[in-house]
Coordinates of C-alpha atoms and ligand atoms in Angstrom, one line a residue:
X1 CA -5.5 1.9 -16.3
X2 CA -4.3 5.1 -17.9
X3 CA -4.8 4.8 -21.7
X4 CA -1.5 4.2 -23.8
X5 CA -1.6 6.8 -26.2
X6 CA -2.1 9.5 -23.8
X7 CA 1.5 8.8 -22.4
X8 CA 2.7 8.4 -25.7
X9 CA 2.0 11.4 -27.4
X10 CA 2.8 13.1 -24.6
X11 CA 6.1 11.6 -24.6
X12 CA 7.0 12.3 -27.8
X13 CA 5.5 15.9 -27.6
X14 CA 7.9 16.8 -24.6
X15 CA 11.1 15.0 -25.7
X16 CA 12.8 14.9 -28.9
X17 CA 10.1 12.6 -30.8
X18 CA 11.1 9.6 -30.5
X19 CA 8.9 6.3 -28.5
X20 CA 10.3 4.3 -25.9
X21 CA 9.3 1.3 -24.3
X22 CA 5.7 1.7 -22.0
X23 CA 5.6 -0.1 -18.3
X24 CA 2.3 -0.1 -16.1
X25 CA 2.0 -1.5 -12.6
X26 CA -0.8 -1.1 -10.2
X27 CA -1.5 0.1 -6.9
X28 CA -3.2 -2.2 -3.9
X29 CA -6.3 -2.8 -2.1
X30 CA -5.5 -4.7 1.4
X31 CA -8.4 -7.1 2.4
X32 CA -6.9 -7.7 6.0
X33 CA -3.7 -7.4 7.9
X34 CA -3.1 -3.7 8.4
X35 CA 0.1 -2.5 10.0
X36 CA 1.5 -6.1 10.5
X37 CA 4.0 -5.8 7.6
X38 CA 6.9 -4.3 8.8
X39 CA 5.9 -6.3 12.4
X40 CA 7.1 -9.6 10.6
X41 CA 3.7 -10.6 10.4
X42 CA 1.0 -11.3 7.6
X43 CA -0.7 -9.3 5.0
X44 CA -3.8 -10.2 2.3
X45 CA -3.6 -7.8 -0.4
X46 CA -4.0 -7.9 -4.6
X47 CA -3.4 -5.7 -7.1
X48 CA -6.3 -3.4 -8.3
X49 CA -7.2 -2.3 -12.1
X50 CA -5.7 1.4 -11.3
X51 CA -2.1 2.1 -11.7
X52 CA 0.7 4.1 -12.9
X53 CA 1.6 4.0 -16.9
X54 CA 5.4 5.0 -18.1
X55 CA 7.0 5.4 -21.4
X56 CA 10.8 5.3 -20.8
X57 CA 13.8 5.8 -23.1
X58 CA 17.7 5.8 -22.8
X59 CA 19.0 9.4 -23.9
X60 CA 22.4 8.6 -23.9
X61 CA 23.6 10.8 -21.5
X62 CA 25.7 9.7 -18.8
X63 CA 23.3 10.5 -15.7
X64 CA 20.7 13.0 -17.2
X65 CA 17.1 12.3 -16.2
X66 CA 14.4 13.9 -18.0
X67 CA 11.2 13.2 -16.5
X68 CA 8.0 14.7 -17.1
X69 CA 4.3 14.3 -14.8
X70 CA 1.9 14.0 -17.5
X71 CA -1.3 14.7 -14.6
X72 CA 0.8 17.4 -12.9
X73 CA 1.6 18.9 -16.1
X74 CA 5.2 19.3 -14.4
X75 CA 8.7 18.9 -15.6
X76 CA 11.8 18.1 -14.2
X77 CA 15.2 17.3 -15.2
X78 CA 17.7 16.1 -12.9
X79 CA 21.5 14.0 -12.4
X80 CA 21.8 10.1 -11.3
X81 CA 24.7 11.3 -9.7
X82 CA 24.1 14.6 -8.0
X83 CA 24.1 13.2 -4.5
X84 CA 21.0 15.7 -3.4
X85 CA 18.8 14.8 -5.9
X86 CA 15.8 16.6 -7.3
X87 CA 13.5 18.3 -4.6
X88 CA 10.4 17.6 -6.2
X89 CA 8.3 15.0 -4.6
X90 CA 7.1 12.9 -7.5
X91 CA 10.6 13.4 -9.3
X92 CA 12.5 11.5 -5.8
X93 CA 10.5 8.4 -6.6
X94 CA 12.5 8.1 -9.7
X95 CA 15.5 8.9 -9.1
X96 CA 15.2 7.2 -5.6
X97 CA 14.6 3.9 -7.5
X98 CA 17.2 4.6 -10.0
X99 CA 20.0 4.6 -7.2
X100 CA 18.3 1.7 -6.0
X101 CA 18.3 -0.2 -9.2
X102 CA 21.9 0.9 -9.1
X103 CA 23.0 -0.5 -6.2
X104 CA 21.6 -4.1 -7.3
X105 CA 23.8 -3.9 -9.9
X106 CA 21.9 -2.1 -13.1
X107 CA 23.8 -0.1 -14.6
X108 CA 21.8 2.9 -14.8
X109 CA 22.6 5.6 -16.7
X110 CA 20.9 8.8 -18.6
X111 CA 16.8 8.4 -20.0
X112 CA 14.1 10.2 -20.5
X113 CA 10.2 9.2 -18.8
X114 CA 6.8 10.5 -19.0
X115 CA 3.6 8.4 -16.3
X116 CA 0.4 8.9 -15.7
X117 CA -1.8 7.2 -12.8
X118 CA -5.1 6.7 -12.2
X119 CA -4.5 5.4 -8.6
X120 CA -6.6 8.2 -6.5
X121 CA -3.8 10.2 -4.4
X122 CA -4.3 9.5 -0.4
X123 CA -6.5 7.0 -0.7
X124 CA -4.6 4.7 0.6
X125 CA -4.0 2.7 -2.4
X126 CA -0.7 3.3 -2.5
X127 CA 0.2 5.8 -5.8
X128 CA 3.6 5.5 -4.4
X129 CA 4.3 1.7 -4.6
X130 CA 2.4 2.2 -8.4
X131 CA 5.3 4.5 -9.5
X132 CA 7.9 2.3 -8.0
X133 CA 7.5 -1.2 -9.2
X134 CA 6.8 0.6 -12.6
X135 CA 9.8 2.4 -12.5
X136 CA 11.4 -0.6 -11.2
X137 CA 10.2 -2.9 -14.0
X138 CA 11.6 -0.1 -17.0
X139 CA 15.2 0.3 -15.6
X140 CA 15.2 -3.6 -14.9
X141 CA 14.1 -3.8 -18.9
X142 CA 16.4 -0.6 -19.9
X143 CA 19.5 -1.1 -18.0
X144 CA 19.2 -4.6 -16.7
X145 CA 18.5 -7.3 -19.0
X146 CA 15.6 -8.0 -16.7
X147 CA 18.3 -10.0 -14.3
X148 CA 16.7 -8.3 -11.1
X149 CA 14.1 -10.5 -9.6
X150 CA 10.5 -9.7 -8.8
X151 CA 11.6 -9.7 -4.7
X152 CA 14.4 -7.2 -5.2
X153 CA 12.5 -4.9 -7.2
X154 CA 10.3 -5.1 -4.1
X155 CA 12.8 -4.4 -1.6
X156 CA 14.2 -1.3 -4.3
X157 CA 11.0 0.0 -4.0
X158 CA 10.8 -0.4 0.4
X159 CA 14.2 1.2 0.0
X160 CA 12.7 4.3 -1.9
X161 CA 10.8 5.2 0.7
X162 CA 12.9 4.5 3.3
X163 CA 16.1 6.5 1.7
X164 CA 14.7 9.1 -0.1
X165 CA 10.8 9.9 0.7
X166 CA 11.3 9.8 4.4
X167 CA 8.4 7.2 5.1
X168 CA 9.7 4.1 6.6
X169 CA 6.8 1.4 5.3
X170 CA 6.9 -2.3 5.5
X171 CA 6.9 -4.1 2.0
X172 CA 3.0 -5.3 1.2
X173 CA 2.3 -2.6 -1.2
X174 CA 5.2 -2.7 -3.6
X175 CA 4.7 -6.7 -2.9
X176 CA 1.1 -6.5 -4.3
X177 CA 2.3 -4.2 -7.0
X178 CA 4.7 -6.6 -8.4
X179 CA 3.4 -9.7 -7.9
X180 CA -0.1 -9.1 -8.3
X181 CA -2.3 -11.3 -10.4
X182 CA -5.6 -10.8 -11.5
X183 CA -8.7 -12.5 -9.6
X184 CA -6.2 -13.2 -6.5
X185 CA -5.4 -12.0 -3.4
X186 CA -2.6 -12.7 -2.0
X187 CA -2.0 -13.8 1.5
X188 CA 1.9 -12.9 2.5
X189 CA 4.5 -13.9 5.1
X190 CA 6.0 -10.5 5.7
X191 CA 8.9 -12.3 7.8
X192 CA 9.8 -15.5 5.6
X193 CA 8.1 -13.6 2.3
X194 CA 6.5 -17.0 1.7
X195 CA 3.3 -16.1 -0.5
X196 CA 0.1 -17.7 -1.9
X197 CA -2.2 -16.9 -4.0
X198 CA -5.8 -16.9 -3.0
X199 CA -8.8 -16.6 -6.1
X200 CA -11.2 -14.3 -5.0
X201 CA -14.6 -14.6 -6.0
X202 CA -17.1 -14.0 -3.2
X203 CA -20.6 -15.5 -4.7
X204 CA -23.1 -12.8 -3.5
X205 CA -20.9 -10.4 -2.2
X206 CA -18.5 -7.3 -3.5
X207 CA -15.8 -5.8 -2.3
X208 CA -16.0 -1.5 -3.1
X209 CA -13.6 1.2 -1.7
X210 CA -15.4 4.4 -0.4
X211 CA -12.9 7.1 -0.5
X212 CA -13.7 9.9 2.1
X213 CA -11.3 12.7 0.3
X214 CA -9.2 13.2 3.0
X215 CA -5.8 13.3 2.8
X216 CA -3.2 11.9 4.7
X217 CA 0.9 12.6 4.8
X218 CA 2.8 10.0 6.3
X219 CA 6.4 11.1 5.9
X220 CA 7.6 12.8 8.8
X221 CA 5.2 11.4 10.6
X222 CA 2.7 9.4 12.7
X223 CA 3.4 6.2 10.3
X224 CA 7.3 6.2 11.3
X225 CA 5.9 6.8 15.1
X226 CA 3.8 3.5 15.3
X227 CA 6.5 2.0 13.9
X228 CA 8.8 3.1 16.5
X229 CA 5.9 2.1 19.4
X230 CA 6.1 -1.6 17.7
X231 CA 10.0 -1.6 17.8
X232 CA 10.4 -0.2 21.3
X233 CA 8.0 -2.8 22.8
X234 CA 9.6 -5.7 21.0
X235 CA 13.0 -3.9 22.7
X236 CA 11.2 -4.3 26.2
X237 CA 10.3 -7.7 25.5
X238 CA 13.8 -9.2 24.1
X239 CA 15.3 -7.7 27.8
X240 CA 13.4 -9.9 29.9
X241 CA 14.0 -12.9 27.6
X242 CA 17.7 -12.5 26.8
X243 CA 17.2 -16.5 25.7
X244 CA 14.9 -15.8 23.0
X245 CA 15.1 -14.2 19.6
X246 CA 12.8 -11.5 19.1
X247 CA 13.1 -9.1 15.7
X248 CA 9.7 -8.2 15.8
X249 CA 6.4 -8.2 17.1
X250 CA 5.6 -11.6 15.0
X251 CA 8.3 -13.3 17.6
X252 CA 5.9 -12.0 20.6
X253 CA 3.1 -13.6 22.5
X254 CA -0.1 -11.8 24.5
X255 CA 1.7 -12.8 28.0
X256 CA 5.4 -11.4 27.4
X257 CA 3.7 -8.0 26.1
X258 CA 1.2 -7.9 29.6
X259 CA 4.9 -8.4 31.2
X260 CA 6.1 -5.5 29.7
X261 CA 2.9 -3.1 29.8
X262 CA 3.5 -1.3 32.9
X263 CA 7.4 -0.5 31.4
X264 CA 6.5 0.6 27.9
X265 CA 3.7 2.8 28.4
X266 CA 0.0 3.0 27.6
X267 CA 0.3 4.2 24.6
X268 CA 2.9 1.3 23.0
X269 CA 0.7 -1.0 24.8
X270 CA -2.6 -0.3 22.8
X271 CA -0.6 -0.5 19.9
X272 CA 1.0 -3.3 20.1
X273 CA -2.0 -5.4 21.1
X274 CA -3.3 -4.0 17.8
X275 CA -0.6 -5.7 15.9
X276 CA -0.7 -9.2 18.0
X277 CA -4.8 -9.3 17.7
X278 CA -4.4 -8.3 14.0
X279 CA -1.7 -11.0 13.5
X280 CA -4.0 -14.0 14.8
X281 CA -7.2 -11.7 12.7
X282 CA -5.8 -12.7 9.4
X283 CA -5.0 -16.2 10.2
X284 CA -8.6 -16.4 11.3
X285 CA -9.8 -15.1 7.8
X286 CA -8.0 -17.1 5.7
X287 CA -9.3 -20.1 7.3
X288 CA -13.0 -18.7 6.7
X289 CA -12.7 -18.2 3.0
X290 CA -11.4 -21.1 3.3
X291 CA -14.8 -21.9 4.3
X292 CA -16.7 -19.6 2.2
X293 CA -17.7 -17.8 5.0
X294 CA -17.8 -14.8 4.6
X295 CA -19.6 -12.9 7.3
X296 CA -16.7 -14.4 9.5
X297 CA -14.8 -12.6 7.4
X298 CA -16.6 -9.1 7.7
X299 CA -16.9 -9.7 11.2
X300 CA -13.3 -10.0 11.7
X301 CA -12.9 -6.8 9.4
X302 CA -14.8 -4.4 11.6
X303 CA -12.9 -5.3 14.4
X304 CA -9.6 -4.6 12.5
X305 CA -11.3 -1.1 12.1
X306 CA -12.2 -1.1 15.8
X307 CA -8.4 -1.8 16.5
X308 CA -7.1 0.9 13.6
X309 CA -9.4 3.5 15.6
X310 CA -9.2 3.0 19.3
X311 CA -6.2 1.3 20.0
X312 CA -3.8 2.2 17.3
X313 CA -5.3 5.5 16.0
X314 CA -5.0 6.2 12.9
X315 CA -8.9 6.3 11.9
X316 CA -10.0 10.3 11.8
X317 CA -13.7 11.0 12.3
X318 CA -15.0 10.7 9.0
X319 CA -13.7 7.4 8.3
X320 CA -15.3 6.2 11.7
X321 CA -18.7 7.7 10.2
X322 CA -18.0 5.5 6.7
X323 CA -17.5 2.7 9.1
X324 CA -20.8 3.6 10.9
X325 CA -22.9 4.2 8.0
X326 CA -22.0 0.7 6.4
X327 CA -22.4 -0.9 10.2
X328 CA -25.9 0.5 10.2
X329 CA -26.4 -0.7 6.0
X330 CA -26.1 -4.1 7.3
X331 CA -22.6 -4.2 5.4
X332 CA -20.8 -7.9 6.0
X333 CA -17.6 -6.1 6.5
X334 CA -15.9 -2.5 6.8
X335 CA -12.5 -1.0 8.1
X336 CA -9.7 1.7 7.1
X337 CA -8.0 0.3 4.6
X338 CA -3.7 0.8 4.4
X339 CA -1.7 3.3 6.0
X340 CA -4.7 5.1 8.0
X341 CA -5.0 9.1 8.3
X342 CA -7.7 9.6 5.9
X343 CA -8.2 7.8 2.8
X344 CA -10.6 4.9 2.1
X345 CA -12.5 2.2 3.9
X346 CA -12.8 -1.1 2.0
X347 CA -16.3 -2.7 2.3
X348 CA -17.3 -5.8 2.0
X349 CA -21.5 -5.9 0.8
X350 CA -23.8 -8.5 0.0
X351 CA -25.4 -7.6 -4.0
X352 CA -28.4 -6.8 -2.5
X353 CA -27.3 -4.6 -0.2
X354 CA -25.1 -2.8 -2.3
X355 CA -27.4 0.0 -4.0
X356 CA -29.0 1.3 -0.8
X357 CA -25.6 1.6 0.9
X358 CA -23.8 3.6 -1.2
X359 CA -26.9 6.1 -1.8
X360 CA -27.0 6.2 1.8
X361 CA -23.4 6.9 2.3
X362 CA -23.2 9.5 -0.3
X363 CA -26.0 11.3 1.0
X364 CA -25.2 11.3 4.9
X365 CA -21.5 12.0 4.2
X366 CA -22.2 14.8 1.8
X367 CA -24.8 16.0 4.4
X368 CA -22.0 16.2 7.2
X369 CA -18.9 16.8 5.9
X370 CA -19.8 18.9 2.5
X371 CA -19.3 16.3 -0.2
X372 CA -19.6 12.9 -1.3
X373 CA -17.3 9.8 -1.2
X374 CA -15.9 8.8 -4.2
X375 CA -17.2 4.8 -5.1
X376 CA -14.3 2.3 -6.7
X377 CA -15.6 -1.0 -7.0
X378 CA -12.7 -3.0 -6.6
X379 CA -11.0 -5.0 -9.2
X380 CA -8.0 -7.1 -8.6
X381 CA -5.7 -6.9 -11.5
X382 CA -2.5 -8.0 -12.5
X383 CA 1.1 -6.9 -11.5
X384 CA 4.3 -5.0 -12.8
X385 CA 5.0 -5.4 -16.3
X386 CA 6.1 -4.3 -19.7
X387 CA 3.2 -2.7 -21.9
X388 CA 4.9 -2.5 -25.6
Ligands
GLA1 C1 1.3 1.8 4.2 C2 2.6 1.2 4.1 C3 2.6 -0.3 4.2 C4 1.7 -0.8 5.4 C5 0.4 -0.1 5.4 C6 -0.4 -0.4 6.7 O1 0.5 1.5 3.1 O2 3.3 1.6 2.9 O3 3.9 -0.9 4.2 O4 2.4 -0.7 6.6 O5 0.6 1.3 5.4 O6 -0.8 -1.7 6.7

């Protein structure tokens, strides 16, 4: 985590001297169930050691919000109740969740913020949910009294996304972000948002990220389109079955999507057979750590990446070479890990394996695409909360 004194003096540097109050929360690492979340189905994330750090302080002012990017070196001051908002990517997350916080009944007014993250941008870690549930947690603390539960500072931060940054995401990373714990995953219910916590401490094995560099943008966007795929077959579905109740593709079996294949297309097929297998994959994984078995699990994470690539594509060539490499390492497990389009693969590696896999990967990526994958050996770490 980004160090407390570097926001601080920062924040007193760039405003008029005074402290605030400092808030951190972290972004994710998913271990299975990608894509499933806004399909009603499960996730298995935790909360990782990187995050985002605020200092935050009321000015005041009636709706002025001066907000500074410590990393982008960028500043920008904008009003609560200019109905545009400021243009500036980073700057929309804030005011996005200030509106939000708004609307659950915080009375937000005028303050002043500096953050820093350490969360790698595009990774797939989710920077975005970081910034969220930390902003989230400050106006909650500010403005709020704290009366805004953990779950609607989740669904604030969905909403963020949704109203203001144009990407229309399901809710596991600001879920992980919040309720993170350290140690745990946590397997989720995305449609009844029933949750438990699962320790995580795989004797012999480890679980590290390898971050190809490659960026991916989601708004606008291929994300929103498999979304749309997902929502159009479950559309299909509910037609011939005017009985049932179908919201989502949770509600859907493997013989009313054959029923609807030659319909829907090829294309909203594939994916949606994604979704169902992935549904029944994390289910299957649960029960096998259950069992401490853990090349079920890995087993059951390469064909997650096998789905991600073929049938709902959102693997690009170099992740498929990362998922080679560790294939050909003897790695347990390895798949894309979050939204796809770049970013990392999350591996799961026996100790003695480790060493010779990333030397391996580094070298044969370097050699092919010009430079190295960056190495985060995960850490799961606790969720949104108030620093000082
Ligand atoms: C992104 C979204 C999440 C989830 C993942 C894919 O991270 O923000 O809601 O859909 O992609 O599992």
């Amino acid at each position: 985590m980004v160090e407390i004194e570097s926001v601080r003096s920062r924040f007193i540097k760039h405003f008029d001297g005074k402290t605030g109050n400092i808030y951190a929360a972290p972004g994710r690492i998913n271990l299975i169930g990608e894509h499933t979340d806004y399909n009603g189905g499960f996730v298995f994330p935790g909360a990782v050691d990187k995050g985002v750090v605020a200092e935050m302080r009321i000015n005041g002012t009636e709706d002025t919000v001066m907000a500074y990017a410590i990393d982008l070196k960028d500043r920008v001051d904008f009003h609560l109740n200019d109905p545009a908002g400021p243009r500036t990517s980073w700057a929309r997350y804030i005011y996005g969740m200030a509106l939000e916080m708004r609307k659950l009944g915080v009375p937000v007014k005028g303050f002043n913020i500096a953050f820093s993250g350490d969360v790698p941008l595009g990774a797939g870690m989710s920077s975005s949910a970081a910034m969220e549930s930390c902003f989230a947690c400050g106006l909650n603390d500010l403005f709020g009294e704290n009366k805004v539960s953990l779950w609607y500072m989740v669904l604030a931060g969905q909403a963020t996304e949704h109203n203001y940054c144009g990407v229309n995401c399901g809710i596991m990373d600001q879920f992980a972000s919040v309720f993170g714990k350290a140690g745990c995953l946590m397997r989720l219910d995305c449609r009844s948002r029933e949750f438990e916590y699962f320790p995580f401490k795989p004797d012999g094995y480890r679980l590290v990220l390898l971050d190809s560099v490659v960026k991916h943008q989601l708004a606008g966007s291929p994300y929103n389109d498999r979304r749309n795929s997902c929502e159009n077959v479950v559309k299909h579905i509910a037609k011939h079955h005017p009985e049932g109740k179908f919201e989502t593709l949770r509600d859907c079996t493997w013989e009313q999507l054959e029923e609807v294949k030659a319909e829907v297309g090829e294309e909203d097929y594939r994916r949606a057979k994604f979704v169902l297998g992935e549904k029944d994959r994390v289910l299957a994984v649960c029960e096998a750590l259950n069992e401490g078995d853990y090349e079920r699990v890995g087993e059951l994470m390469y064909q997650t990446h096998e789905g991600l690539s073929k049938d709902y594509e959102v693997s690009c060539e170099e992740l498929d070479f990362l998922n080679d490499i560790a294939k050909e390492n003897g790695v347990t497990g390895s798949r894309i890990m979050g939204g796809g389009f770049g970013g990392c693969t999350i591996n799961l590696v026996r100790n003695d394996l480790y060493r010779q896999f990333i030397v391996d990967a580094k070298k044969r990526f370097n050699e092919k695409y010009g430079h190295e994958p960056k190495v985060y050996d995960v850490v799961i770490g606790d969720g949104a909360r108030k620093l000082c």
